[in-house]
CSV table of N, CA and C and ligand atoms in Angstrom, one decimal:
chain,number,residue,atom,x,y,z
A,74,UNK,N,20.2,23.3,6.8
A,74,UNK,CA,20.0,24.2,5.7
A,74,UNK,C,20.7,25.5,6.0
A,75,UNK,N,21.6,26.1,5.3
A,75,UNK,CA,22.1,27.4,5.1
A,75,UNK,C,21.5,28.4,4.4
A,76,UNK,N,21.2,29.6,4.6
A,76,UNK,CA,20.5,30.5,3.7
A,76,UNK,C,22.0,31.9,3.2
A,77,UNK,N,22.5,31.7,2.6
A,77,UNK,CA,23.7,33.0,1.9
A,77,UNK,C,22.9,33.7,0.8
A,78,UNK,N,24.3,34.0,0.9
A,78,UNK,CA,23.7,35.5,-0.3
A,78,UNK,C,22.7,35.3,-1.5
A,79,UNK,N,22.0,36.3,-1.8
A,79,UNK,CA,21.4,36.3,-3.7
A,79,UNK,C,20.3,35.0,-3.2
A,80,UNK,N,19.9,35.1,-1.6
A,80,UNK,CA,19.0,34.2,-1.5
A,80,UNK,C,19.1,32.5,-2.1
A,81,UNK,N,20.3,32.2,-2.0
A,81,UNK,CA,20.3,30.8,-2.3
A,81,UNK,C,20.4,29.9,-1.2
A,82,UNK,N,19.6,28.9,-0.9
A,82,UNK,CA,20.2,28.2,0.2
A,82,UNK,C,20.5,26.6,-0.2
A,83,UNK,N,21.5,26.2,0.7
A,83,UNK,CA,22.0,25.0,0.6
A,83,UNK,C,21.2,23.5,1.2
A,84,UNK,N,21.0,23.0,0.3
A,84,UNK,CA,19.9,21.9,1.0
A,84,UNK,C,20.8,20.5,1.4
A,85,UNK,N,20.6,19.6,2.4
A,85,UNK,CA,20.8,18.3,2.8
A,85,UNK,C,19.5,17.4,3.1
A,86,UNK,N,19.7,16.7,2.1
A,86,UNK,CA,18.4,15.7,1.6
A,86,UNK,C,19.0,14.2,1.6
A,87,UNK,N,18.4,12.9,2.1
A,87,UNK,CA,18.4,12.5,1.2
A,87,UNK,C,17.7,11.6,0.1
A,88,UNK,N,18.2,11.6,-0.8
A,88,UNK,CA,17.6,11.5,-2.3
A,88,UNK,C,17.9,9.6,-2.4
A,89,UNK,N,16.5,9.2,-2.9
A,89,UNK,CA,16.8,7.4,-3.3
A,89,UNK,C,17.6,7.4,-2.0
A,90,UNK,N,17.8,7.0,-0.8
A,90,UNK,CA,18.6,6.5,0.0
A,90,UNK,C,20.0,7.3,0.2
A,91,UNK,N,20.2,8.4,-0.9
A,91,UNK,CA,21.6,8.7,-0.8
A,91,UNK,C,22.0,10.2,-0.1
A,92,UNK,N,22.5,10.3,1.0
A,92,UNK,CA,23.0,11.7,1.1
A,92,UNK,C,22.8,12.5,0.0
A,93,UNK,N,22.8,13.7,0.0
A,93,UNK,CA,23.1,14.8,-1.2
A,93,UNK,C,22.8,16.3,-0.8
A,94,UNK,N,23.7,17.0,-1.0
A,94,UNK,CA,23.9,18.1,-0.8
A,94,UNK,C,23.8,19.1,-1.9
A,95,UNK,N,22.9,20.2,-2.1
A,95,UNK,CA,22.7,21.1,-3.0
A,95,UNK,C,22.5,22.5,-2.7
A,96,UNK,N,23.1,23.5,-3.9
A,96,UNK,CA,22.6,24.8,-3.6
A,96,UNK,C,21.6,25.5,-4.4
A,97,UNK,N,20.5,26.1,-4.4
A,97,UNK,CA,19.6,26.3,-5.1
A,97,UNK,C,18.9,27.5,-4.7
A,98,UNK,N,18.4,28.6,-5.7
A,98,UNK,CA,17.4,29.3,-5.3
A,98,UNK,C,16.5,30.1,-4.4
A,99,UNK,N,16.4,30.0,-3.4
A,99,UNK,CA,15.3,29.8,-2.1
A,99,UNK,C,14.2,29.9,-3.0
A,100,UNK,N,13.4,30.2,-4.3
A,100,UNK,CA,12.3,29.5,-4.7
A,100,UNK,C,12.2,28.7,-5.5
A,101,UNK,N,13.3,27.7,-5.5
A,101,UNK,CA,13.2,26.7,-6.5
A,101,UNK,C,12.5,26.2,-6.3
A,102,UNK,N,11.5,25.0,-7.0
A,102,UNK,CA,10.9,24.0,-6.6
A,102,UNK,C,11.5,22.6,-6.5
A,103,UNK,N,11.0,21.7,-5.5
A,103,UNK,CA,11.5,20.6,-5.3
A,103,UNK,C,11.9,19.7,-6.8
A,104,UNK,N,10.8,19.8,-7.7
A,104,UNK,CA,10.6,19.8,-9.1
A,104,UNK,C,11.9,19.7,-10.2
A,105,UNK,N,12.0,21.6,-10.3
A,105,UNK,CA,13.4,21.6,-10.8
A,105,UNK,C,14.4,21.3,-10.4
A,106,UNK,N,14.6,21.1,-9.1
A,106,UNK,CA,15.8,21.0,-8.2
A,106,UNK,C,16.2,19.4,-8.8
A,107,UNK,N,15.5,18.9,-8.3
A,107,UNK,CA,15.6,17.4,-9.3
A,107,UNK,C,15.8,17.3,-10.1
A,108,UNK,N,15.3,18.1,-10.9
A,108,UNK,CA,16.1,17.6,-12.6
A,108,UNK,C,17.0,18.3,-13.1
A,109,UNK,N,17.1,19.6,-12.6
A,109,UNK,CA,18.3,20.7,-12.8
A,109,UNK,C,19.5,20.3,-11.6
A,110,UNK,N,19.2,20.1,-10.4
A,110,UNK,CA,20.6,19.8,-10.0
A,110,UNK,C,20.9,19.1,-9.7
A,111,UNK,N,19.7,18.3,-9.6
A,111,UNK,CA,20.0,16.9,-9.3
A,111,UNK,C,20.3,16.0,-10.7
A,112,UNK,N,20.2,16.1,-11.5
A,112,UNK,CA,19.8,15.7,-13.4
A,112,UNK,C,19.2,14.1,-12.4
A,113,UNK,N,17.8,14.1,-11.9
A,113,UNK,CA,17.0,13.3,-11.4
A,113,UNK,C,15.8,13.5,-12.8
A,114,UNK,N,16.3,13.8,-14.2
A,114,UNK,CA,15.1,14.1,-14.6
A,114,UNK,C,13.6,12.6,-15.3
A,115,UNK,N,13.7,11.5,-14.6
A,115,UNK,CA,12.4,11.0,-14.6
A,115,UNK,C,11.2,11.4,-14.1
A,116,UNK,N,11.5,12.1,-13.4
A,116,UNK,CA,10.6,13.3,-12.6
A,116,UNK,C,9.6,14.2,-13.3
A,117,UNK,N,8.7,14.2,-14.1
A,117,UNK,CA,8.4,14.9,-15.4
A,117,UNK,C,7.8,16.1,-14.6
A,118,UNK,N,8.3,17.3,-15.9
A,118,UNK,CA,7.4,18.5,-15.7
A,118,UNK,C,6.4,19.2,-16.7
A,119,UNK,N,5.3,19.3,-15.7
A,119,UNK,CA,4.0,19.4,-16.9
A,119,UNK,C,2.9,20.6,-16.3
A,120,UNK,N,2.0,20.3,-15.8
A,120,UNK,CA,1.5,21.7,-15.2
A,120,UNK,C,1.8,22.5,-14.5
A,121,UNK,N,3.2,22.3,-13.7
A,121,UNK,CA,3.9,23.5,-12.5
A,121,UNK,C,2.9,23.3,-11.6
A,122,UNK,N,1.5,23.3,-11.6
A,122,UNK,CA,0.6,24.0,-10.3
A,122,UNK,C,-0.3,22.4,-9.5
A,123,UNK,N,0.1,21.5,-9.4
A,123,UNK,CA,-0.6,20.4,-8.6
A,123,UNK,C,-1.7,19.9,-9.3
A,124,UNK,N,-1.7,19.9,-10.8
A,124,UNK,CA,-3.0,19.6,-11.2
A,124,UNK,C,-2.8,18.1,-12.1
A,125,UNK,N,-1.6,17.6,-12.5
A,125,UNK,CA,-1.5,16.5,-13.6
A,125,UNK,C,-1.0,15.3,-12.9
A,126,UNK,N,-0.1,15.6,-11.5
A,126,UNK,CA,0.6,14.6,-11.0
A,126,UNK,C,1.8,14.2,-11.5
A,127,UNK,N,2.4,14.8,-13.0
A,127,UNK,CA,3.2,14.6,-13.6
A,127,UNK,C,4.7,14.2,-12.8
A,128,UNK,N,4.3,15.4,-12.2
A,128,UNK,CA,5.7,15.4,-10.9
A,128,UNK,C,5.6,14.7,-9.6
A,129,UNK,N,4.7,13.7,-9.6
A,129,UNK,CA,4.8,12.7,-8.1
A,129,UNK,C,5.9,12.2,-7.5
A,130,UNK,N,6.2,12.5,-6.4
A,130,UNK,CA,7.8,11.9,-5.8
A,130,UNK,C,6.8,11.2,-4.1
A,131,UNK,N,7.6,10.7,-3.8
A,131,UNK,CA,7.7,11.0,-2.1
A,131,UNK,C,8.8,11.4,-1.1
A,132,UNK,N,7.4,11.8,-0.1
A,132,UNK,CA,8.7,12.5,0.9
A,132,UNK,C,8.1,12.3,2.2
A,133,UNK,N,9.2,11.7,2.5
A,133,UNK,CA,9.1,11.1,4.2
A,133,UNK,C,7.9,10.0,3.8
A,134,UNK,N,8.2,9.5,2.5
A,134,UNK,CA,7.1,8.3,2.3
A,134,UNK,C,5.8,8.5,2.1
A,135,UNK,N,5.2,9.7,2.0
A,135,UNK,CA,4.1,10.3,1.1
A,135,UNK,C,4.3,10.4,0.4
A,136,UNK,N,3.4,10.4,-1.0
A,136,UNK,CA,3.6,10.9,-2.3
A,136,UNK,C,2.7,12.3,-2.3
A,137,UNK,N,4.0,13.2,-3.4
A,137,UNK,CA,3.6,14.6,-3.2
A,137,UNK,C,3.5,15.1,-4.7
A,138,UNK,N,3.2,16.1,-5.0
A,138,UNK,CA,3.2,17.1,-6.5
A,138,UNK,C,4.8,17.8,-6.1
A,139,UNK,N,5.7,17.0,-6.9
A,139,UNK,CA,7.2,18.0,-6.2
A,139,UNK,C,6.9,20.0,-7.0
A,140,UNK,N,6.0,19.6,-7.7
A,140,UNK,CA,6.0,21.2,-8.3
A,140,UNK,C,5.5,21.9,-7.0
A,141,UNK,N,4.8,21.7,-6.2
A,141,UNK,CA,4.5,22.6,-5.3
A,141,UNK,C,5.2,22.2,-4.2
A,142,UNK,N,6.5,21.6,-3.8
A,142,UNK,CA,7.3,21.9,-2.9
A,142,UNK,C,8.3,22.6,-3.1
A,143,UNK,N,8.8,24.0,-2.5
A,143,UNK,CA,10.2,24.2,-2.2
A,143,UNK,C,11.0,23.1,-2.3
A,144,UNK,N,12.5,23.2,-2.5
A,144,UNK,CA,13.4,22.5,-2.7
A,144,UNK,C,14.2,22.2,-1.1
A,145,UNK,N,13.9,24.3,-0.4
A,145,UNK,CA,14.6,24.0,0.6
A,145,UNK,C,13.7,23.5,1.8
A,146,UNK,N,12.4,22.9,1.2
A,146,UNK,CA,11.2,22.0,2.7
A,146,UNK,C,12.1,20.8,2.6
A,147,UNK,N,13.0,20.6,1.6
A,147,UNK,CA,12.9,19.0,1.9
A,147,UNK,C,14.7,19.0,2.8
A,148,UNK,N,14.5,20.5,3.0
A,148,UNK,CA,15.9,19.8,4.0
A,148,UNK,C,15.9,19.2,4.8
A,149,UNK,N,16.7,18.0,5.1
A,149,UNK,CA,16.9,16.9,6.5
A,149,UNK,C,15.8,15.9,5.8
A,150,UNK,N,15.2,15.8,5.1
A,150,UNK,CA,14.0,15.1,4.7
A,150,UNK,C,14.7,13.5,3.6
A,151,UNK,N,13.5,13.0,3.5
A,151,UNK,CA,14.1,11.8,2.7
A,151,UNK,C,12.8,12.1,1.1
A,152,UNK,N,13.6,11.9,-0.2
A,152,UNK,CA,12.8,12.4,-1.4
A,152,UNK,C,13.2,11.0,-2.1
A,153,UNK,N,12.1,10.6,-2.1
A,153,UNK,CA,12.1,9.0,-3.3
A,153,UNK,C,11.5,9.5,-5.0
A,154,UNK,N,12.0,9.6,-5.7
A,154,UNK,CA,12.2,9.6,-7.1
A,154,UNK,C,11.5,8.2,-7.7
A,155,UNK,N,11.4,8.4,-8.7
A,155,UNK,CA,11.0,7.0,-9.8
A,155,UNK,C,12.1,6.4,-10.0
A,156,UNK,N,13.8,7.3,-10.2
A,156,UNK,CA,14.6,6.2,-10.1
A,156,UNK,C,15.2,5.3,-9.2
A,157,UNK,N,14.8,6.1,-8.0
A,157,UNK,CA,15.1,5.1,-6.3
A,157,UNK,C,13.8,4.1,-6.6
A,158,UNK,N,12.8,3.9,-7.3
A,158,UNK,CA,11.9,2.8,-6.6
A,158,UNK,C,12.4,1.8,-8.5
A,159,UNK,N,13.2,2.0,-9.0
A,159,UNK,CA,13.2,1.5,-10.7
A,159,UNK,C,14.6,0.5,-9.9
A,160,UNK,N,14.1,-0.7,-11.0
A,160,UNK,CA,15.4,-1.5,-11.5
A,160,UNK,C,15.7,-1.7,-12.6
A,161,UNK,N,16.9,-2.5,-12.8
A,161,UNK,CA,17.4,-2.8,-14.3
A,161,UNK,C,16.2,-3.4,-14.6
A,162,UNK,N,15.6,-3.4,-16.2
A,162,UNK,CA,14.6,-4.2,-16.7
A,162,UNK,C,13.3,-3.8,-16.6
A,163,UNK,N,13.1,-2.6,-15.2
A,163,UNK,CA,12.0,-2.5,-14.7
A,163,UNK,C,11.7,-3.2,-13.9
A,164,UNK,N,10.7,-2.7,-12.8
A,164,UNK,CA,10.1,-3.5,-11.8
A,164,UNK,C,8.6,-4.3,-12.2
A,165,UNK,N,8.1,-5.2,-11.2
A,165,UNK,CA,7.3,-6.0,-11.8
A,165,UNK,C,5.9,-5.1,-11.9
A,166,UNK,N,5.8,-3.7,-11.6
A,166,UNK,CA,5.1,-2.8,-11.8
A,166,UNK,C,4.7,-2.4,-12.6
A,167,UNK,N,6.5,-1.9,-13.0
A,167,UNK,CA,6.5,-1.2,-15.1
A,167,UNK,C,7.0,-2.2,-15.7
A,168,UNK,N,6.5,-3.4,-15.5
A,168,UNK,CA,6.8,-4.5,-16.6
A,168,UNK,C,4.9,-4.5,-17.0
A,169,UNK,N,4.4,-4.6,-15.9
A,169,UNK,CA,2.9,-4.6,-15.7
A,169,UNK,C,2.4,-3.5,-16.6
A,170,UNK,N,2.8,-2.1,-16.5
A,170,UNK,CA,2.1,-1.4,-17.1
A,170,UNK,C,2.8,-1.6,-18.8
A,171,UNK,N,4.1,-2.2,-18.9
A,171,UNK,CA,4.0,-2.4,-20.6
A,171,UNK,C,3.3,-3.3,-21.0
A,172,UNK,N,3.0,-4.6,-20.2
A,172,UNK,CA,2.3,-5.7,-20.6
A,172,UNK,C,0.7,-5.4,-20.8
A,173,UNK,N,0.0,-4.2,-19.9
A,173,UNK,CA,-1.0,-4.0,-20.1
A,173,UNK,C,-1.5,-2.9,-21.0
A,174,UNK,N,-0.3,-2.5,-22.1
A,174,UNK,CA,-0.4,-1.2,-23.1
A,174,UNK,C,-0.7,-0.1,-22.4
A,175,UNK,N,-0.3,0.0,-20.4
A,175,UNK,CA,-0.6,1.3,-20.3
A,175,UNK,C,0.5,2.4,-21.0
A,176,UNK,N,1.5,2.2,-21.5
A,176,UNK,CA,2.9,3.0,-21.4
A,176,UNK,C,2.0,3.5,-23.0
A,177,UNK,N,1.7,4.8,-23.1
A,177,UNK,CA,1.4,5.5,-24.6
A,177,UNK,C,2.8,6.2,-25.0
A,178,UNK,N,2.0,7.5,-25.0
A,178,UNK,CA,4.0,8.5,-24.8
A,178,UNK,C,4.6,8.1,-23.6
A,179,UNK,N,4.5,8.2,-22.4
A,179,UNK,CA,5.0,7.6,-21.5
A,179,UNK,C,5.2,8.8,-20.8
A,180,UNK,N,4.1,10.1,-20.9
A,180,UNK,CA,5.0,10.7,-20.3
A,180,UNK,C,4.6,11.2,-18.7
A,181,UNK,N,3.3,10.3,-18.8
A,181,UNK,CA,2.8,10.6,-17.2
A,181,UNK,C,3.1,9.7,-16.6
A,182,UNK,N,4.0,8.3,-16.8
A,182,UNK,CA,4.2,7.2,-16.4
A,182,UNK,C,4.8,7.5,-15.0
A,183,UNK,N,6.0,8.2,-15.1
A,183,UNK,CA,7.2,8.1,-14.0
A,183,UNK,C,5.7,8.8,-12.9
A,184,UNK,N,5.0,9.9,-12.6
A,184,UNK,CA,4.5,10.2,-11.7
A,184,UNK,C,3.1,9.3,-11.5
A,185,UNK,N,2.6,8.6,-12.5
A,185,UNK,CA,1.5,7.0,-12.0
A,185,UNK,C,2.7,6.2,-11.4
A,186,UNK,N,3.7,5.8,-11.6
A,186,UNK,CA,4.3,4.4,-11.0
A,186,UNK,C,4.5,5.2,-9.6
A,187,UNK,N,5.0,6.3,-8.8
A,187,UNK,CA,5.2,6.4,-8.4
A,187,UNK,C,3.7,6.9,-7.0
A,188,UNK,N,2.5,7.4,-7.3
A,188,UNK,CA,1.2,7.1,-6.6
A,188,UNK,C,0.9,5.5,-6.9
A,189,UNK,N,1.1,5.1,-7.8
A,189,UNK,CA,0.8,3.6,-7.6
A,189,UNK,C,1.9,2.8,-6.6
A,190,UNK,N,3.3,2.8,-6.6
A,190,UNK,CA,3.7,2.5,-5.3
A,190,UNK,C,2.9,3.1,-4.1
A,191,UNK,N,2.9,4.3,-3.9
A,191,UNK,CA,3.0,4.6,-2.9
A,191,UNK,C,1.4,4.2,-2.0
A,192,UNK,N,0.2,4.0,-3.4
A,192,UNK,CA,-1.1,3.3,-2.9
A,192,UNK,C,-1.1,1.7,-2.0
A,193,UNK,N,-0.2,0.9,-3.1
A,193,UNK,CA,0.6,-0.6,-2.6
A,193,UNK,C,1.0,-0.6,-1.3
A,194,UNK,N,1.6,0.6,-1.2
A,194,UNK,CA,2.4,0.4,0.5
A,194,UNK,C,1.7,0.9,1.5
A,195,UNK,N,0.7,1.8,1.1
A,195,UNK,CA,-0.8,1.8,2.2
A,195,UNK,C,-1.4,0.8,1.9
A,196,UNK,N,-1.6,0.4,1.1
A,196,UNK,CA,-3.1,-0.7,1.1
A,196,UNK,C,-2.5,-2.0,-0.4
A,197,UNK,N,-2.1,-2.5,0.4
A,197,UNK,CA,-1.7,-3.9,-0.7
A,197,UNK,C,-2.6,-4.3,-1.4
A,198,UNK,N,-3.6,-4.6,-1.4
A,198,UNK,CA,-4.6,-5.7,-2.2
A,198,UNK,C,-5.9,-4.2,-2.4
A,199,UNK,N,-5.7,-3.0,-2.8
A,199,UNK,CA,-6.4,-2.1,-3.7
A,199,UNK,C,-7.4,-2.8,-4.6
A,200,UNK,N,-8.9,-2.4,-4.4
A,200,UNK,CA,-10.1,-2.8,-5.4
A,200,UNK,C,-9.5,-1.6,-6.6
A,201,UNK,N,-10.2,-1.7,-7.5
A,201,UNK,CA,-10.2,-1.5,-8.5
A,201,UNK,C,-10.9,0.1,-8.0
A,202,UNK,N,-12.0,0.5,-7.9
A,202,UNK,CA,-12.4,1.8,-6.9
A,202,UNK,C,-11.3,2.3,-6.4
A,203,UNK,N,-10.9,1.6,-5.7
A,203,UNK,CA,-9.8,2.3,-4.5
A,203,UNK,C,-8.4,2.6,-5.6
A,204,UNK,N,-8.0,1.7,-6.8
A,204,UNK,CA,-7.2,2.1,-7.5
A,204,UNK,C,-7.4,3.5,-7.8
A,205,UNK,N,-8.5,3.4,-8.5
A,205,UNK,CA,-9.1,4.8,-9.3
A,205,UNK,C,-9.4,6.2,-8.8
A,206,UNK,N,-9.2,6.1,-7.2
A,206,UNK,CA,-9.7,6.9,-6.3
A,206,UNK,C,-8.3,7.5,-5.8
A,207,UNK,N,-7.4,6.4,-5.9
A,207,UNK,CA,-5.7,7.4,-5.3
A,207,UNK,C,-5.3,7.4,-6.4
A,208,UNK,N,-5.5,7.2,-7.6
A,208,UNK,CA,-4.6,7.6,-8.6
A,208,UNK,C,-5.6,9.0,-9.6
A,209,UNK,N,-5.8,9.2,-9.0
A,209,UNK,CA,-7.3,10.4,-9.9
A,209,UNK,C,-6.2,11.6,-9.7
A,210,UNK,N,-5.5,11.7,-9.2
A,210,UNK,CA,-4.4,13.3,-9.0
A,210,UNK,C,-3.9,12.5,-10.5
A,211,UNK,N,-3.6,11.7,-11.0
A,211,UNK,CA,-2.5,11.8,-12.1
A,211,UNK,C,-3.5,11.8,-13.3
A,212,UNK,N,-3.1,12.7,-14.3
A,212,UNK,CA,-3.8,12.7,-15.5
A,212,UNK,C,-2.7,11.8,-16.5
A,213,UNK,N,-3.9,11.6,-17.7
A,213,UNK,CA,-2.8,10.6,-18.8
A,213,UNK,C,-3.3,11.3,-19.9
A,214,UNK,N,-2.9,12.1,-20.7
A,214,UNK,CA,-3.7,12.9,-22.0
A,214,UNK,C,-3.9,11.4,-22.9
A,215,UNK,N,-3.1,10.5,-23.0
A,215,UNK,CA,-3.1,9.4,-23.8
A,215,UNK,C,-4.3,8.2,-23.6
A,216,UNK,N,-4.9,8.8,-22.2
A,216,UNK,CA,-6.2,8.0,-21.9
A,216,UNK,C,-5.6,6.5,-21.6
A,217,UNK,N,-5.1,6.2,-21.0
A,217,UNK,CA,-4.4,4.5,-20.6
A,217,UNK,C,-5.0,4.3,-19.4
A,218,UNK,N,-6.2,4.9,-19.0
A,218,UNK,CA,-6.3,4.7,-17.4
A,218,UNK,C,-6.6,3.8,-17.4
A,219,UNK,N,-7.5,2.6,-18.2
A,219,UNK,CA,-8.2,1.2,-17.2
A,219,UNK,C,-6.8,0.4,-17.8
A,220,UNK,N,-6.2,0.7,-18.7
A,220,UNK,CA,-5.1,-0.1,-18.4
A,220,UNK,C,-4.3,-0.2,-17.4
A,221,UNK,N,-3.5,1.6,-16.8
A,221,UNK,CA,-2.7,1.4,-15.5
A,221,UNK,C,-3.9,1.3,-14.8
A,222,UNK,N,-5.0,0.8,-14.7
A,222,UNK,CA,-5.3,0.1,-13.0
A,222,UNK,C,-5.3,-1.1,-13.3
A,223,UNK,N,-5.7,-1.7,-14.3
A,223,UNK,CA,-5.3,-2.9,-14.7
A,223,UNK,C,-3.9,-3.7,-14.1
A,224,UNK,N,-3.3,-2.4,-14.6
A,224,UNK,CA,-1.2,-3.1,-14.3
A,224,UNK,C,-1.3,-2.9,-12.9
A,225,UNK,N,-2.0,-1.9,-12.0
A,225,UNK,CA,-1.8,-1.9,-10.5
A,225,UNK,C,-2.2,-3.2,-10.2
A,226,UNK,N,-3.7,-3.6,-10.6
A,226,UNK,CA,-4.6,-4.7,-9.9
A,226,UNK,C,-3.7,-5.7,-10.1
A,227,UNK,N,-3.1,-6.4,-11.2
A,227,UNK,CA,-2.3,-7.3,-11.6
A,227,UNK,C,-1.2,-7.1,-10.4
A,228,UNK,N,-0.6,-6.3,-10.6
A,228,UNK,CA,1.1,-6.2,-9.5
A,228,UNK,C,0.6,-6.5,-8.2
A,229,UNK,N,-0.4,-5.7,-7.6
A,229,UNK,CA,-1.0,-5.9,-6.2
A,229,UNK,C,-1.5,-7.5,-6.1
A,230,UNK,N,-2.1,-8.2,-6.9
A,230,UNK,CA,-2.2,-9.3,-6.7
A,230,UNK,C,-1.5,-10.5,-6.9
A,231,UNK,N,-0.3,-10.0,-7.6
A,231,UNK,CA,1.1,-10.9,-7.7
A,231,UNK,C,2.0,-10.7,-6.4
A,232,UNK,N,1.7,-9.3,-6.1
A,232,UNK,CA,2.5,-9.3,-4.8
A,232,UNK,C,1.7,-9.9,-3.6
A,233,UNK,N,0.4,-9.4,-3.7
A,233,UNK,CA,0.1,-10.6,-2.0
A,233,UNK,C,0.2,-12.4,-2.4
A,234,UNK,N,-0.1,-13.0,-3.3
A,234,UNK,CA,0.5,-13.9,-3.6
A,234,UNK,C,1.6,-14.5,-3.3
A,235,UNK,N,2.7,-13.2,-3.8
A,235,UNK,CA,4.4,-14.0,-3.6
A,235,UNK,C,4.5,-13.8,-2.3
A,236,UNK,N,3.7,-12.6,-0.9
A,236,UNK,CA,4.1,-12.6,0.5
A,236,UNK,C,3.1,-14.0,1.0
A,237,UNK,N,2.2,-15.1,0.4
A,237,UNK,CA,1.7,-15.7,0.8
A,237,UNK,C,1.0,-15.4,2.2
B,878,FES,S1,3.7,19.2,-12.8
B,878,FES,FE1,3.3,19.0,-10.7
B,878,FES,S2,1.2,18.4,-10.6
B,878,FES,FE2,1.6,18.8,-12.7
B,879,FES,S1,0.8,7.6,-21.5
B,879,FES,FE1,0.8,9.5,-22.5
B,879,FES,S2,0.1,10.9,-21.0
B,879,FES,FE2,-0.1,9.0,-20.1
């Protein structure tokens, strides 16, 4: 990280697996930085302050509120997005949550799929409690909650299944 003039510093991150190099603000948030410099914008922004989950990313494989990170904490760091964990068509995740009518406006989705990864890869086979208990940071104004734990329970038990 470089800090120059007018307080901007230069960040080296990387992003989905990929080097990337940025200059930004020294109070940007990780948040904007993604969607403004990075145009990473599946990343939604909704409360600013750590309260909706809207903005869930991970970093260094935690899942975080990117609204309350600096841009330049994540220098040298690794930041996973909803589009680093998405494929063509959707994953069998967000196939899960269309099939279970969680997807309303859609617009808390990107930061649920992304605490619901990140619950999967601590704890594969999640009770329904335990869903409801790591996913309680993400609000859904559309009320879809027993549906996305629905789509979690489903994916989680399609996936220990297909690791036999
Ligand atoms: S926008 Fe970050 S928690 Fe709401
Ligand atoms: S689907 Fe609309 S806020 Fe969750």
């Amino acid at each position: 990280m470089s800090v120059g003039t007018e307080s901007l510093v230069t960040v080296t991150a990387t992003i989905n697996g990929e080097p990337r190099t940025f200059t930004v603000p020294g109070h940007r948030t990780l948040l904007d930085a993604l969607r403004s410099e990075l145009g990473l914008t599946g990343t939604k922004s909704s409360c600013t302050e750590g309260e909706c989950g809207a903005c869930t990313v991970m970093l260094d494989g935690h899942a975080v509120n990117s609204c309350l990170v600096l841009a330049a904490e994540v220098d040298g760091h690794e930041v996973l997005t909803v589009e680093g964990v998405s494929v063509d068509g959707g994953t069998d995740l967000q196939q899960a949550f269309l099939e279970h009518g969680a997807v309303q406006c859609g617009f808390c989705i990107p930061g649920q799929v992304m605490s619901a990864e990140y619950l999967l890869s601590r704890n594969p086979d999640p009770s329904v409690q335990e869903i409801r208990d790591a996913m309680s940071g993400n609000l859904c104004r559309c009320a879809s909650y027993n549906r996305i734990v629905e789509a979690v329970r489903q994916t989680a038990t399609k996936r220990v299944s297909t690791r036999g």
